[in-house]
């Protein structure tokens, strides 16, 4: 039998239900691997082997008793640290929430717990999910398992790295502008941002509420389908979650799509796209043509405004969402807020306390976003910036609607380059923002986007293929991606981490 840490979630489930492996053995195998190797990857902020083993043993017990078991029984899963886990630290990668232990449970966490998944730990992330490299974490950066000198992507870098390194077969991330798909691409795994409203955001610490969406990471599409299935569905606690039936994604995955009409997004082959990435994507197109697909060029003319619109809308919402962290009820409170200048002495002490707490609690990128967003929403500027960005957002959505009149799935690269070096873009926010140039428009339009492994660069770094579909067409999106996965072995490649 192969090592449990090399099995997919589906394989683990089969082995456990056949009695060949216990949940405890599986969990131990992952714990050992994390113990040996996470020192160099640093994907976890919280790693709790004892609780994981306790849950695993209780699942084994339930199995022995013949009790009902959930669809993920005994499968270890890593969780991004912006999901509220009651009683457990939930830091959001920020000093601001260093001591936050949520009094309630995120809906996704509840669903995973009820599915009998085993929580193996909470993963590192860019502070409040703002970033593309996981370097904005207040707790240090995570490294890419394929090359420890490179970034894993972000903001869900810890979740992506943990699956790429086989520290868990599954993990959960969140995607506001690319934070699942971009790190999935850079770490050589599958990452899916579902349709806005497909998965409840209740208990996800908000960054930009109209864009945020929780989604799965896995090595392959079967595991992705299974995890999506478990976390999807309507939730009365989230008014934006949609009450539409959740298909059995795993059951239909092997059915070839009824139609294979693919659109190649012209604007995603712009300057700045690494030729090796372009070549891998063109190769994927050839494969689809060979599989009988019709492929045509499609234009999304407003995508060039995507990054500009996103960097108004997302900071605007963030400035509002993060206003609550002021040291009174929520967030870090400074120990000292005594005035240091005569001007400060004029400020009421309560305000000084908030100022000192926010100054200490937030990192540079979060402060930059709060200031941008506050400015964009200020009287006199809102029409010029925020309202203008909303109009662009509508036009981007219209572009997608027009494209989907003729094709079922759009494809292109997930990222313009493979993983860059740690520190390479850390001092250049604009260069960092361009990492999400191909993923951001999907969030603005609310539609699902998927990244799957489609190659390796000459220097051995993973390349991601992005597929996008109309709202709530995840089933067809996964089936279309499966056509590629079935004929390639990129998803079976692993970094050597000895
Ligand atoms: N990198 C983008 C940003 O910094 C997207 C982040 C995300 O999807 N959470 O905002």
Short mmCIF file of N, CA and C and ligand atoms in Angstrom, two decimals, residues 129-132 155 174-179 207 310-311 369 436, ligand 1:
data_model
loop_
_atom_site.label_atom_id
_atom_site.label_comp_id
_atom_site.label_asym_id
_atom_site.label_seq_id
_atom_site.Cartn_x
_atom_site.Cartn_y
_atom_site.Cartn_z
N UNK A 129 -6.15 38.67 4.48
CA UNK A 129 -6.27 38.17 3.09
C UNK A 129 -5.86 39.21 2.05
N UNK A 130 -5.07 40.19 2.47
CA UNK A 130 -4.64 41.22 1.52
C UNK A 130 -3.21 40.95 1.09
N UNK A 131 -3.07 40.40 -0.11
CA UNK A 131 -1.74 40.12 -0.62
C UNK A 131 -1.76 38.95 -1.57
N UNK A 132 -0.63 38.68 -2.19
CA UNK A 132 -0.52 37.62 -3.20
C UNK A 132 0.69 36.75 -2.94
N UNK A 155 -3.62 35.18 -1.09
CA UNK A 155 -3.36 35.23 0.33
C UNK A 155 -3.46 33.87 1.03
N UNK A 174 -9.80 31.22 0.96
CA UNK A 174 -10.82 32.20 0.55
C UNK A 174 -10.22 33.01 -0.59
N UNK A 175 -11.10 33.50 -1.47
CA UNK A 175 -10.66 34.16 -2.70
C UNK A 175 -11.49 35.42 -2.90
N UNK A 176 -10.81 36.56 -2.85
CA UNK A 176 -11.46 37.86 -3.02
C UNK A 176 -11.08 38.46 -4.36
N UNK A 177 -9.84 38.14 -4.79
CA UNK A 177 -9.36 38.62 -6.08
C UNK A 177 -8.46 37.60 -6.75
N UNK A 178 -8.35 36.43 -6.13
CA UNK A 178 -7.48 35.40 -6.71
C UNK A 178 -6.82 34.52 -5.67
N UNK A 179 -7.13 34.76 -4.41
CA UNK A 179 -6.39 34.14 -3.30
C UNK A 179 -6.52 32.63 -3.16
N UNK A 207 -13.13 40.61 4.42
CA UNK A 207 -12.19 41.55 3.81
C UNK A 207 -13.04 42.47 2.91
N UNK A 310 -10.95 46.86 -9.05
CA UNK A 310 -10.81 46.04 -7.84
C UNK A 310 -10.13 46.83 -6.73
N UNK A 311 -9.08 47.57 -7.08
CA UNK A 311 -8.34 48.30 -6.03
C UNK A 311 -9.04 49.58 -5.58
N UNK A 369 -4.55 49.84 2.42
CA UNK A 369 -5.89 49.59 1.88
C UNK A 369 -6.94 50.42 2.61
N UNK A 436 -2.54 39.27 -9.77
CA UNK A 436 -3.94 38.82 -9.83
C UNK A 436 -4.65 39.34 -11.06
N1 LIG B 1 -4.10 39.64 -4.03
C1 LIG B 1 -5.38 40.28 -3.99
C2 LIG B 1 -5.37 41.33 -2.91
O1 LIG B 1 -4.34 41.56 -2.39
C3 LIG B 1 -6.46 39.28 -3.75
C4 LIG B 1 -6.48 38.80 -2.36
C5 LIG B 1 -7.61 37.83 -2.09
O2 LIG B 1 -8.17 37.23 -3.01
N2 LIG B 1 -7.95 37.72 -0.83
O3 LIG B 1 -6.34 41.91 -2.60
#
